[in-house]
Every structure is written in C-alpha cells, then in structure tokens.
Short mmCIF file of C-alpha atoms in Angstrom, two decimals:
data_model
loop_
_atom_site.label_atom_id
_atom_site.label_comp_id
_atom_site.label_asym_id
_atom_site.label_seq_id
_atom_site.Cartn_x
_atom_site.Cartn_y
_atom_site.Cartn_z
CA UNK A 672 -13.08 4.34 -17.28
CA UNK A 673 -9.47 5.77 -16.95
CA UNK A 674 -6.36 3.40 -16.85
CA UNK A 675 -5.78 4.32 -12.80
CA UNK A 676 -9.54 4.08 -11.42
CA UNK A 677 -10.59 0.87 -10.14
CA UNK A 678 -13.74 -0.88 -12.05
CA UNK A 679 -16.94 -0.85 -10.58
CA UNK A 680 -16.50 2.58 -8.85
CA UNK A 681 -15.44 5.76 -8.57
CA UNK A 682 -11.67 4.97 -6.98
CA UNK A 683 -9.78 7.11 -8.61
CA UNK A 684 -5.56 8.25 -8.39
CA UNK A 685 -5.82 10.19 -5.25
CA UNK A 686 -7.18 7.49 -3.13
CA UNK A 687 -4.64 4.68 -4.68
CA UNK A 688 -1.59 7.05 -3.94
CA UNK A 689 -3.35 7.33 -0.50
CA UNK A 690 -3.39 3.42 0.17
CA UNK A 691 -0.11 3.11 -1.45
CA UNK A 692 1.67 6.31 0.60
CA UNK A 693 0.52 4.05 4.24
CA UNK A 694 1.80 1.02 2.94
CA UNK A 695 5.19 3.07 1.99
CA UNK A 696 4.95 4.20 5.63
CA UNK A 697 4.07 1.05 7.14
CA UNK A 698 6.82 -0.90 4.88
CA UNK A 699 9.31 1.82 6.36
CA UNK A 700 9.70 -0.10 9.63
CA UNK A 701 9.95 -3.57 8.71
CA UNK A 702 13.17 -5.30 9.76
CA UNK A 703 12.05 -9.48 9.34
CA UNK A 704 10.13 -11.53 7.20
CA UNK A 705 6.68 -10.12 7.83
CA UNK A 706 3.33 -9.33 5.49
CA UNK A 707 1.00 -6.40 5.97
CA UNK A 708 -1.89 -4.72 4.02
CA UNK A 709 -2.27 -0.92 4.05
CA UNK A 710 -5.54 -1.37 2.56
CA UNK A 711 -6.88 -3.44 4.67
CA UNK A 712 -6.65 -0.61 7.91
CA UNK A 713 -7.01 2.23 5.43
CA UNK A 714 -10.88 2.05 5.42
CA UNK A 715 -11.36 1.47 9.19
CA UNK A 716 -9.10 4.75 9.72
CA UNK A 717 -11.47 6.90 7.32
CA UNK A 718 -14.47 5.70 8.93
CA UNK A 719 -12.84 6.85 12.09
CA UNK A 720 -11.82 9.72 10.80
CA UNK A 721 -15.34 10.59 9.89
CA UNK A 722 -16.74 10.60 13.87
CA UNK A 723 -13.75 11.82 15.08
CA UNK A 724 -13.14 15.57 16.39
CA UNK A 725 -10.40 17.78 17.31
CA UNK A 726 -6.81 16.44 17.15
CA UNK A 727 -7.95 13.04 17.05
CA UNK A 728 -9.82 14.03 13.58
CA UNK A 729 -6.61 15.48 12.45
CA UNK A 730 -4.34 13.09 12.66
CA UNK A 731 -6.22 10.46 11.41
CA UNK A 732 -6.75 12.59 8.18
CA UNK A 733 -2.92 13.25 8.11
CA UNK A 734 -2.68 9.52 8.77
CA UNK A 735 -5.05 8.48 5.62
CA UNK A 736 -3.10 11.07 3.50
CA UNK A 737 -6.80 12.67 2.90
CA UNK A 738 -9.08 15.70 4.44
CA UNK A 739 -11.26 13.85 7.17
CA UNK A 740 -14.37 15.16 5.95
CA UNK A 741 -13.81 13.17 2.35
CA UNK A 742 -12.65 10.20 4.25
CA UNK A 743 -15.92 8.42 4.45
CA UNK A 744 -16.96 8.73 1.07
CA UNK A 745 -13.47 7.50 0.06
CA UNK A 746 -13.74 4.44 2.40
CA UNK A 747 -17.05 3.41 0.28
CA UNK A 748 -15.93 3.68 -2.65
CA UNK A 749 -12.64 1.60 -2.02
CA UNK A 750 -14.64 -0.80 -0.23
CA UNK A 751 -17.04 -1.08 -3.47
CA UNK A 752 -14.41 -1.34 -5.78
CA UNK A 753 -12.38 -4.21 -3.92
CA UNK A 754 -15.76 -5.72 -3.55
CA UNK A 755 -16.51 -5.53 -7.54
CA UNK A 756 -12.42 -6.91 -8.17
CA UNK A 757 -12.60 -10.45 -9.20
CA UNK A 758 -10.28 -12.44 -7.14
CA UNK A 759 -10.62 -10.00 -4.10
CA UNK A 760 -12.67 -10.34 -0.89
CA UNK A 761 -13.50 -7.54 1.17
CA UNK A 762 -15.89 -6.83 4.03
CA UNK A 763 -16.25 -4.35 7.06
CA UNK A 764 -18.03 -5.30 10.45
CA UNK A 765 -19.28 -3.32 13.28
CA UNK A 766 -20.39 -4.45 16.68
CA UNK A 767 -21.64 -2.50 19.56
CA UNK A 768 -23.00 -2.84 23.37
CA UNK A 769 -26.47 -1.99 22.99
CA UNK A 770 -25.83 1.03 25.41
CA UNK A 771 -23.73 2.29 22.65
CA UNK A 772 -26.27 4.43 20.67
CA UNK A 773 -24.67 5.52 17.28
CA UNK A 774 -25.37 8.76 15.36
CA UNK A 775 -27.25 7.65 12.32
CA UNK A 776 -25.90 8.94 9.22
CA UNK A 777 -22.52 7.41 10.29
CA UNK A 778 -24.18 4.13 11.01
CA UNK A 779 -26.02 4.60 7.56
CA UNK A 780 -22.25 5.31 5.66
CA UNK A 781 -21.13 1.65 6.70
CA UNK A 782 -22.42 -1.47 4.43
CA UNK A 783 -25.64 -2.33 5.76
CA UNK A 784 -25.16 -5.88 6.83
CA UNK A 785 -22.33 -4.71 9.13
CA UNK A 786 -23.62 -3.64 12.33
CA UNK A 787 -23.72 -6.62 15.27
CA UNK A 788 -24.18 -6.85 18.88
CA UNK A 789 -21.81 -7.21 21.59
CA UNK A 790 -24.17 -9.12 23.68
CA UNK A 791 -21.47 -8.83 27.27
CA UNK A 792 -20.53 -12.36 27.41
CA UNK A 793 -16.64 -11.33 26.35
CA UNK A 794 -16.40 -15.43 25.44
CA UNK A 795 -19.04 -15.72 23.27
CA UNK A 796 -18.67 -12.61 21.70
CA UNK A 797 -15.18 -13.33 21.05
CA UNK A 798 -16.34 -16.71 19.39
CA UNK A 799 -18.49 -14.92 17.35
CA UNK A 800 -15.84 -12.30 16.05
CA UNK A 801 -13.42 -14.89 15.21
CA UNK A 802 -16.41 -16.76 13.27
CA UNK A 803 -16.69 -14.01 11.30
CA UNK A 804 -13.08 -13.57 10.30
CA UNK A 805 -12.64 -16.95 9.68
CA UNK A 806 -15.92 -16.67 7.26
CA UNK A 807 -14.86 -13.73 5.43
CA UNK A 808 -11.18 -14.86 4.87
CA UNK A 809 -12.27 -18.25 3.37
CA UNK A 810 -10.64 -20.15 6.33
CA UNK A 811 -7.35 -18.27 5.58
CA UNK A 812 -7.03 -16.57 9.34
CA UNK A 813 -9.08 -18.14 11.79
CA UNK A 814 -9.21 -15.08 14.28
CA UNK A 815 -9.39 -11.62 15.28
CA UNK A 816 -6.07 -10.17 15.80
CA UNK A 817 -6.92 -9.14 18.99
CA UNK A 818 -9.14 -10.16 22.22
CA UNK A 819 -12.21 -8.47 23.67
CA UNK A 820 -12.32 -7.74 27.51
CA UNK A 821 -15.21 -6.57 29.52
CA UNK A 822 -14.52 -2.42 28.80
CA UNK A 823 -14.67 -3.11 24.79
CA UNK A 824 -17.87 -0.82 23.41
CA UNK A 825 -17.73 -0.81 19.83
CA UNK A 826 -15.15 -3.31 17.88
CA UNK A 827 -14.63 -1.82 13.96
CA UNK A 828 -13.33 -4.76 11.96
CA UNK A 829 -12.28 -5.27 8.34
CA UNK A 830 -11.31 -8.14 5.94
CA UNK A 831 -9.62 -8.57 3.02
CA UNK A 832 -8.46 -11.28 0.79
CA UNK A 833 -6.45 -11.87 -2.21
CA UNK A 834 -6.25 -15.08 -4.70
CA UNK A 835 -4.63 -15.34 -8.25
CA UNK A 836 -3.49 -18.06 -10.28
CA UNK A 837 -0.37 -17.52 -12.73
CA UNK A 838 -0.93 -16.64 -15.81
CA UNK A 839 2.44 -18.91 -16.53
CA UNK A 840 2.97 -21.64 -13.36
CA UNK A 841 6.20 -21.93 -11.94
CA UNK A 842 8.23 -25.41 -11.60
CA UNK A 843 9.11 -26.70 -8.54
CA UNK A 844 13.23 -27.33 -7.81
CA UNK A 845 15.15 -27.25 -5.19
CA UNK A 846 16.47 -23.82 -4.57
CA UNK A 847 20.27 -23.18 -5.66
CA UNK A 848 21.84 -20.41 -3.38
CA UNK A 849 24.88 -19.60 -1.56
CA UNK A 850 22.97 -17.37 1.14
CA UNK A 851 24.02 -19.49 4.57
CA UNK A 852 21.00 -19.27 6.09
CA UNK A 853 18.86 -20.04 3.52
CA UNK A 854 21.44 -22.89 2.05
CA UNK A 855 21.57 -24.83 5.50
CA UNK A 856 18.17 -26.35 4.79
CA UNK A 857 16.96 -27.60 1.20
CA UNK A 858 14.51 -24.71 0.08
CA UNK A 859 11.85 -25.34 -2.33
CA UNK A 860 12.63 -23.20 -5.35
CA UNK A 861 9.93 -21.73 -8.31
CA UNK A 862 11.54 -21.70 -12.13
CA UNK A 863 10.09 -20.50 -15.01
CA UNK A 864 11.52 -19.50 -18.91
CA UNK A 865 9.43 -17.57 -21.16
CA UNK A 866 10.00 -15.17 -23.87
CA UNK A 867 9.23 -12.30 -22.16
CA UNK A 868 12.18 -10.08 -20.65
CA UNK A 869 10.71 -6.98 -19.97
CA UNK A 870 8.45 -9.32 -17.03
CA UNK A 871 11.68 -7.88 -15.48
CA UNK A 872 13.64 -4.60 -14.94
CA UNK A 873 16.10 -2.70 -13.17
CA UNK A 874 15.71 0.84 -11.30
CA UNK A 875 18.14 3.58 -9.88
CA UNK A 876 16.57 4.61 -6.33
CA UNK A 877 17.99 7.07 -3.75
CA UNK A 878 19.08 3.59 -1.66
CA UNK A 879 20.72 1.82 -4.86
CA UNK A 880 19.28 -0.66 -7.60
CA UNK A 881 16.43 -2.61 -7.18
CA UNK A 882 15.40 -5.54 -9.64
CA UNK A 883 11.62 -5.58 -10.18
CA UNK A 884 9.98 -8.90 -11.74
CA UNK A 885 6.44 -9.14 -12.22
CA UNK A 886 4.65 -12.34 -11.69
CA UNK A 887 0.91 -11.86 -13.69
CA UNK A 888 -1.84 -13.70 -11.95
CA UNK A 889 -5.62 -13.81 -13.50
CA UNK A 890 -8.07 -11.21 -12.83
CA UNK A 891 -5.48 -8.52 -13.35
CA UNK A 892 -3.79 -9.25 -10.23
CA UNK A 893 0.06 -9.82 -9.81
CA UNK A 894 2.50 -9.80 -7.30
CA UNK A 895 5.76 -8.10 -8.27
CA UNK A 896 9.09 -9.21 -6.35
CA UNK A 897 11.69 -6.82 -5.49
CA UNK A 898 15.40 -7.89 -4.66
CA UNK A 899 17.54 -4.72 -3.58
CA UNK A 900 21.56 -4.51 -3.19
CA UNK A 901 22.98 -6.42 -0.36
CA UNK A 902 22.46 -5.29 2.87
CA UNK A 903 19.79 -2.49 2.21
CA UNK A 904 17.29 -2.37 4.77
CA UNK A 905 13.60 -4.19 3.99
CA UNK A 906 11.63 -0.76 4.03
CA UNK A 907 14.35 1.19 1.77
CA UNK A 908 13.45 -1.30 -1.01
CA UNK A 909 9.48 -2.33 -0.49
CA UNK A 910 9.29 2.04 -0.34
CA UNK A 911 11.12 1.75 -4.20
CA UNK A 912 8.77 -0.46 -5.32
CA UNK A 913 6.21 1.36 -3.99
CA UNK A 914 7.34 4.40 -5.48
CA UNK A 915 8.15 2.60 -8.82
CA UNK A 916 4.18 1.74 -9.01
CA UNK A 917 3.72 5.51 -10.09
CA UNK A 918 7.19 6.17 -11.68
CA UNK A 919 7.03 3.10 -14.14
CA UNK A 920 9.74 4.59 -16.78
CA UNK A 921 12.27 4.66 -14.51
CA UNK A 922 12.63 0.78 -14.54
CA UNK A 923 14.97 -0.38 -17.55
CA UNK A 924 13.18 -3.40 -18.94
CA UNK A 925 15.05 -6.68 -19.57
CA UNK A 926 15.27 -6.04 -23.22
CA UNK A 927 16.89 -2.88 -23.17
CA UNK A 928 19.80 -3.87 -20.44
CA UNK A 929 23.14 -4.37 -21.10
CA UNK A 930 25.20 -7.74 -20.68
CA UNK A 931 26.62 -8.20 -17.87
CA UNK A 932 25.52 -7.79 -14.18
CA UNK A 933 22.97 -4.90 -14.44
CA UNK A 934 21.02 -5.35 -11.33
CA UNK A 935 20.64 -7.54 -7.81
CA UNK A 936 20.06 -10.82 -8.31
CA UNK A 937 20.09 -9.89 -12.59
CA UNK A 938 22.06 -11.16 -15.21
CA UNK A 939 22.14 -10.86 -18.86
CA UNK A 940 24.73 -12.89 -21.16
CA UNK A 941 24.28 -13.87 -24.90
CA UNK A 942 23.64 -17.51 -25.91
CA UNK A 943 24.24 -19.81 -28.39
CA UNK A 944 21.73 -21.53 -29.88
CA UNK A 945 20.92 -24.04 -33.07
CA UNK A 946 17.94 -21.26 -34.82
CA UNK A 947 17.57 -18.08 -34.67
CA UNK A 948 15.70 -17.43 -30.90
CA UNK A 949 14.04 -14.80 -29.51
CA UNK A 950 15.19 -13.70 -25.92
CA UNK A 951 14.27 -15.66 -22.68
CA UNK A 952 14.17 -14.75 -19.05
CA UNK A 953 15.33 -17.57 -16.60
CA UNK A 954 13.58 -16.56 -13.24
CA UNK A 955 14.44 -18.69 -10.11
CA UNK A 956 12.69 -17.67 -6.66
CA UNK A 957 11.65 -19.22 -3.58
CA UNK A 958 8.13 -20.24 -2.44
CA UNK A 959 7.19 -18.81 0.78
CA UNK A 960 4.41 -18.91 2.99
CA UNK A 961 4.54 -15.55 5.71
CA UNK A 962 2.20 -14.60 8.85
CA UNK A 963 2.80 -12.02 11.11
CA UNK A 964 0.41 -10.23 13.72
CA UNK A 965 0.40 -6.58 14.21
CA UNK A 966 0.04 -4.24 17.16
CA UNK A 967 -1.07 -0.66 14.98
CA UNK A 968 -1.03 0.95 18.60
CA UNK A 969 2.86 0.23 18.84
CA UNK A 970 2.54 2.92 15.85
CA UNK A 971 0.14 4.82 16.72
CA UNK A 972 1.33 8.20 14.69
CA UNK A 973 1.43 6.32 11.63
CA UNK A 974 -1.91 5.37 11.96
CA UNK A 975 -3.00 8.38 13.32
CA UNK A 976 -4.21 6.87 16.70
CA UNK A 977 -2.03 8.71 18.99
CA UNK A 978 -4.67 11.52 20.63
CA UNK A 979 -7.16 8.60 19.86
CA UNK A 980 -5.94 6.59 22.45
CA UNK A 981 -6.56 8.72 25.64
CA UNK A 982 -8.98 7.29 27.28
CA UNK A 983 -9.11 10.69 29.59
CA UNK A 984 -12.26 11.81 27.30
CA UNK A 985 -14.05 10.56 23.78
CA UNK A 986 -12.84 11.59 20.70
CA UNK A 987 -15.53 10.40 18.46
CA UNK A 988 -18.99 12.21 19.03
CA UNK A 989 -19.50 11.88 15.22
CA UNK A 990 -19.95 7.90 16.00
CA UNK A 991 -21.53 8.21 19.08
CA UNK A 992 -22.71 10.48 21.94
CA UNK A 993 -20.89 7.89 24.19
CA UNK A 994 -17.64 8.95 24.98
CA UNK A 995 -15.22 6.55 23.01
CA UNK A 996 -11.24 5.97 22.86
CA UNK A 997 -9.47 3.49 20.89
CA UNK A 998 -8.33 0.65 23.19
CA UNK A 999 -6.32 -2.18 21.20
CA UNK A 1000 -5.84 -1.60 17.13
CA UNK A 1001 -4.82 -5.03 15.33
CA UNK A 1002 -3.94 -6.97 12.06
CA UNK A 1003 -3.58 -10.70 11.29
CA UNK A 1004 -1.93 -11.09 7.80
CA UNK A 1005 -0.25 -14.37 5.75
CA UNK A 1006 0.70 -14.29 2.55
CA UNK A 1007 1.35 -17.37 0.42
CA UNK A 1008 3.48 -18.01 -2.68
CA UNK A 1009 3.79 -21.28 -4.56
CA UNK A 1010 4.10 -22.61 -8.27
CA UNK A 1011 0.37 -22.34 -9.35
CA UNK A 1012 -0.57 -19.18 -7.50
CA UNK A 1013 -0.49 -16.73 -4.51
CA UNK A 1014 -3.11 -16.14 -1.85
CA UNK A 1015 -2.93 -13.42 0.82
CA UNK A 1016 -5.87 -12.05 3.38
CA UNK A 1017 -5.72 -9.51 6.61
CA UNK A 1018 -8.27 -8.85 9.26
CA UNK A 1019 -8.10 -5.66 11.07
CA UNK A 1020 -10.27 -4.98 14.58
CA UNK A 1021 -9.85 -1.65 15.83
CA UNK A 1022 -11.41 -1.98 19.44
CA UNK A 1023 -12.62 1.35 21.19
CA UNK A 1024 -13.31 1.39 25.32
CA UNK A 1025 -15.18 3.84 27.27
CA UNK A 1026 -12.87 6.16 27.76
CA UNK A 1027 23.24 -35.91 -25.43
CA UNK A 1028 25.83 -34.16 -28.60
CA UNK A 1029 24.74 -30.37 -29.19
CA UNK A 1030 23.99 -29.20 -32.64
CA UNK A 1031 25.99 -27.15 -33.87
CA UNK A 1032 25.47 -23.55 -32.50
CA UNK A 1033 25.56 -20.76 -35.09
CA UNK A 1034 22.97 -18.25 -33.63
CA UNK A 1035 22.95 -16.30 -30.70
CA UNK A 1036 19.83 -14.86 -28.31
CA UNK A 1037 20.10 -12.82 -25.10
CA UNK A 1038 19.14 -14.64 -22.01
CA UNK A 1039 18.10 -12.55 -19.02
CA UNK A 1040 18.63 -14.69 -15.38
CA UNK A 1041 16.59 -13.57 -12.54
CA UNK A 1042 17.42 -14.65 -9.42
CA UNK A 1043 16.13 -14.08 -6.39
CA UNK A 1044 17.71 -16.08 -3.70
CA UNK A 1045 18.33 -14.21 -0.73
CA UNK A 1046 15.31 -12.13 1.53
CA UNK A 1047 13.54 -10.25 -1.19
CA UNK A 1048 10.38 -7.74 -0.91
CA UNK A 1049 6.72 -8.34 -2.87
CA UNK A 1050 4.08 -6.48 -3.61
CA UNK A 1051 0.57 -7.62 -4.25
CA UNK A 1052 -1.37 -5.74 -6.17
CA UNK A 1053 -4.58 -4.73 -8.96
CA UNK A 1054 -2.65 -4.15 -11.94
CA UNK A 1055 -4.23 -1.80 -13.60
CA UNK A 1056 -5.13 0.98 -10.65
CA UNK A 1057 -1.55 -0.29 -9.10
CA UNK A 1058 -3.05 0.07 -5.47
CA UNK A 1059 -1.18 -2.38 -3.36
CA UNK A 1060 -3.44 -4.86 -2.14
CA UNK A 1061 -0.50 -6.44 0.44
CA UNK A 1062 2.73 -5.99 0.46
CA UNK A 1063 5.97 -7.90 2.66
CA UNK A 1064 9.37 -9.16 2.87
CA UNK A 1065 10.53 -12.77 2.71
CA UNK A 1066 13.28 -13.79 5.17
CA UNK A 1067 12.38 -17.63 5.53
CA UNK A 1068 11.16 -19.72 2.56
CA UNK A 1069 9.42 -23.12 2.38
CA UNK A 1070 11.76 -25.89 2.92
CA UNK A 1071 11.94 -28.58 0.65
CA UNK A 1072 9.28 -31.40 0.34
CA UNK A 1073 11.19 -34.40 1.07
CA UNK A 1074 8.62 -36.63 -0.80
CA UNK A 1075 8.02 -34.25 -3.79
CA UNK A 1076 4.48 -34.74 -5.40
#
C-alpha cells in the first residue's frame, strides 16, 4: 500500500488533493468561528456529477477538481475507505417519491442499503430523515441541515463522523491570555509538556508565518492547529495548512528553530536545569466546542451547483428520466476539542425539486512554548493519506468550569 492511499481501498493522491483543494476553497471564505467538512459534500457532488449533463455536468466536475465521468467511481472508493478507517463513520442515503423512477446503474453505484422512500407526508418524512442523521452521527447532530417541503423529489444525504483519543491527554487550566475578548471570561485552557519539539513547526506562506502543532489522536487520526500572524484573515491561514499537508518540508520543526520568537504564538529560549535534559515543548491551547450550519447554495460555484439550480429544466437524466434541479444544498457540522480527545461529524442533504530551594542549575535544554491563545485554525485529518477529514476556525472557546471536576 503506498504512504498517500487510504487502507482498505483504492484512494489514492489524486482524490485526497481533490478533497483537500474544496476544503482550501471552502476555508477561503470563512470570516468567524465556524467548522466544515469538504469531505463530507465531496461524495454527494460526484454522485451528482455522474447523472448530470451539459453545463450542470461541468461544473460539478470543475467543482470536485475531477473529470465527471471518474467521479462516481471516486465517490466509492472514498466512501469505502472512510468506511474501513477506524475511528471514522461514514454513510450515504437516498430517498425518492416513488414517481421518481431512477436509471439503474446509477442507483446500483450507491451503497445498497441507501435508497428510501419519500412516502408525501413532508412531517413524517422529515422525522424520518432526521432519525437517520441522528443514527449515523452517534447522537452528535440530531438533524438534517435542511427541511423538506411538498416539491422535494429525491433528497441525497451524507454523514460523516470523526472520534480520536490523544495519544498524550492534555491538562485542564485556566487559559492565560491577553486577547480582550477571550480574557473577559475565564477560558478553559489544555497544557501539555513532552519531549517532542518537532510536534511543532513554523512555515513561510505567501500571507506570512504560520505555526503548525500537531495533536496525534489513535487510529492515525490527528488534528493539527494552526495560529497565523495577527490579523491575517481565517481562510489565508486554514488554505496554508492545507497547502502545508502536501508541502511538509517547508515547516521548520521545533528542534531546528532558533531562540527567540520564531513564529505566532512560538517561542524558544534555553533553560536551566539540575541534569542534563532533553528538549520539551510547553503547548497551551484552548478547548473549544464549534457548530455552524451551512447554506452550499449561498456558494453555489464552489460547489458547482450554479446551472444545477434552474429549475427552468432537469439537469440530471443520468439519475432519472424525471426532470430534476437542485432545490436547497445543506451541512450541519460541530467540532469538539477537549483534554482527552476530539470528536467532529457533518451531515450533508442535497435536496432536488421538480424542476521550595532550586538545585543548583548547571545544565541547560531548549524549551519550545506553544501558545495558542487567540482565534486559531484546525485541521482534522487521517494522518497518513493527509485528506482532511474537517477542518475550522476557533473564535470562541469553552469558558471555564466553575466547579472543576
């Protein structure tokens, strides 16, 4: 198996730098704390793609960042591979009106157990959709991001969810920071020391430095946090991380910075110390806990839904001989972050209408301090393939507990 294909399929570079280019594009327009996953709408896109013709076909594909007519095939492997990922939940589901006849072979390219019934009765249907997200997220999001109404045909859904525990568990402290509006209340902060520096680094990007520190959760999944200079905007730096996922050498690791301030939010000084020591990193962040609900139609051309959404004629004979437009596109994402672990999930419905003393101190050790305590970026992703399984930007932390424990 090569080092960039995710186990238990075929999932190879091109489809990771796919995922990770719309979630590059996506991260491009965030402006407040938010959370999003790319690959959580990247499979519902390709299946559109598929049964999709003229201009709506092409700019889905441009969209996906792949030809339409691979999309499909793509989609199913993804899907299988995220389904094969310890640690990772993912699941696709399909409901029609029964006058909604599909074309079989691009009923037969979606998982079998997918394909429901939209029985008419837009409350009980609706009830039944938001049973299903609830069931696939674990409980995490309780909903569909978005409501039926009496013109919905087909609804294309898709879950995915995302739970690690850290390798190394944080400590919980009260968060030290002079950023005003994160100071005003008592924030619950996350230390940890180890003797690891290069868990952290430093990169030149076209919009300034950016500290990366990666956080290494169990079944090879981490989260990596991404603190940028003061006052860049949210997408310049979640776009550098991005980017740094396939450019790894151009982060400096901890170990081979200089003393001094080398980076946002990154400090290295020399120590003294009573035996000889290896180095340390000193990392101090802030839990946080972020939801956010998406209109993809408010974007439409970056998900490739612009021609898609005339409702003048169907665009999708591939999926049906019933004339079809996309009426409401949707995600529902949270991400969590706290001492032991981090959690994320995102359902997606694409809806389509008709239409003491010291010792004494004689050695010395270099002590890296990471701190990230003002709005920083994250990434959550497989380590090993690097395809970004959620990504956002924190602007509000968890206050707190006043009774600790």
């Amino acid at each position: 198996m090569r080092g960039d294909t995710l186990p238990g399929n075929r999932v190879g570079d091109e489809v990771v730098r796919a995922v990770n280019g719309l979630t590059k594009r996506w991260a491009a327009s965030a402006q407040d704390g938010t959370v999003f996953s790319a690959a959580g709408v990247w499979p519902l896109l390709a299946f559109l793609a598929d049964g999709a013709a003229g201009p709506a076909r092409a700019e889905l594909s441009e969209a996906l960042g792949l030809p339409a007519d691979q999309a499909a095939g793509a989609a199913r492997e993804l899907l299988g591979a995220l389904g094969a990922l310890p640690g990772v939940g993912s699941a696709v589901g399909l409901w029609t009106k029964r006058t909604v006849e599909l074309v079989p072979p691009w009923e037969a390219g979606l998982p079998a157990e997918a394909h429901g019934v939209l029985t008419g009765d837009t409350g009980a249907d609706q009830r039944a959709l938001d049973a299903w997200a609830a069931d696939r997220t674990g409980g995490l999001i309780d909903r569909m991001p978005a409501t039926l109404d009496k013109d919905t045909e087909l609804v294309l859904a898709g879950a995915l969810t995302v739970r690690t525990r850290w390798l190394s568990p944080f400590d919980e402290v009260p968060l030290e920071t002079a950023y005003e509006p994160w100071a005003a209340t008592e924030r619950l902060g996350l230390r940890h020391r180890s003797t690891l520096p290069d868990r952290v680094g430093v990169a030149d990007t076209p919009h300034g430095r950016v500290t990366e520190l990666k956080v290494l959760g169990t079944d090879a999944l981490d989260v990596h946090l991404l603190l940028g200079e003061e006052g860049t905007a949210p997408g310049r730096v979640l776009g550098a991380g991005v980017d740094l996922l396939h450019r790894p050498r151009t982060v400096v690791p901890g170990s081979r910075l200089p003393y001094g301030e080398v980076g946002p939010g990154l400090r290295v000084v020399e120590e003294r110390c009573a035996a000889p020591s290896p180095p340390v990193l000193d990392v101090l962040t802030a839990a946080y806990d972020v939801t956010a609900d998406h209109d993809l139609l408010q974007r439409h051309e970056l998900f490739g839904l612009t021609t898609a959404r005339d409702a003048r004629q169907g665009h999708f004979p591939g999926i049906s001989g019933f004339p079809l437009a996309v009426g409401s596109a949707a995600q529902s994402a949270l991400a969590r972050f706290g001492a032991l672990g981090f959690q994320a999930a995102a359902v997606t419905m694409v809806g389509a209408y008709g239409a003491g003393m010291p010792p004494q101190l004689r050695h010395v050790r270099r002590r890296v301090n990471a701190v990230f305590d003002r709005p920083f970026g994250f990434l959550a992703l497989h380590r090993h393939s690097r395809l970004v399984l959620a990504a956002g930007w924190v602007t509000d932390p968890l206050p707190f507990p006043e009774h600790p424990g």
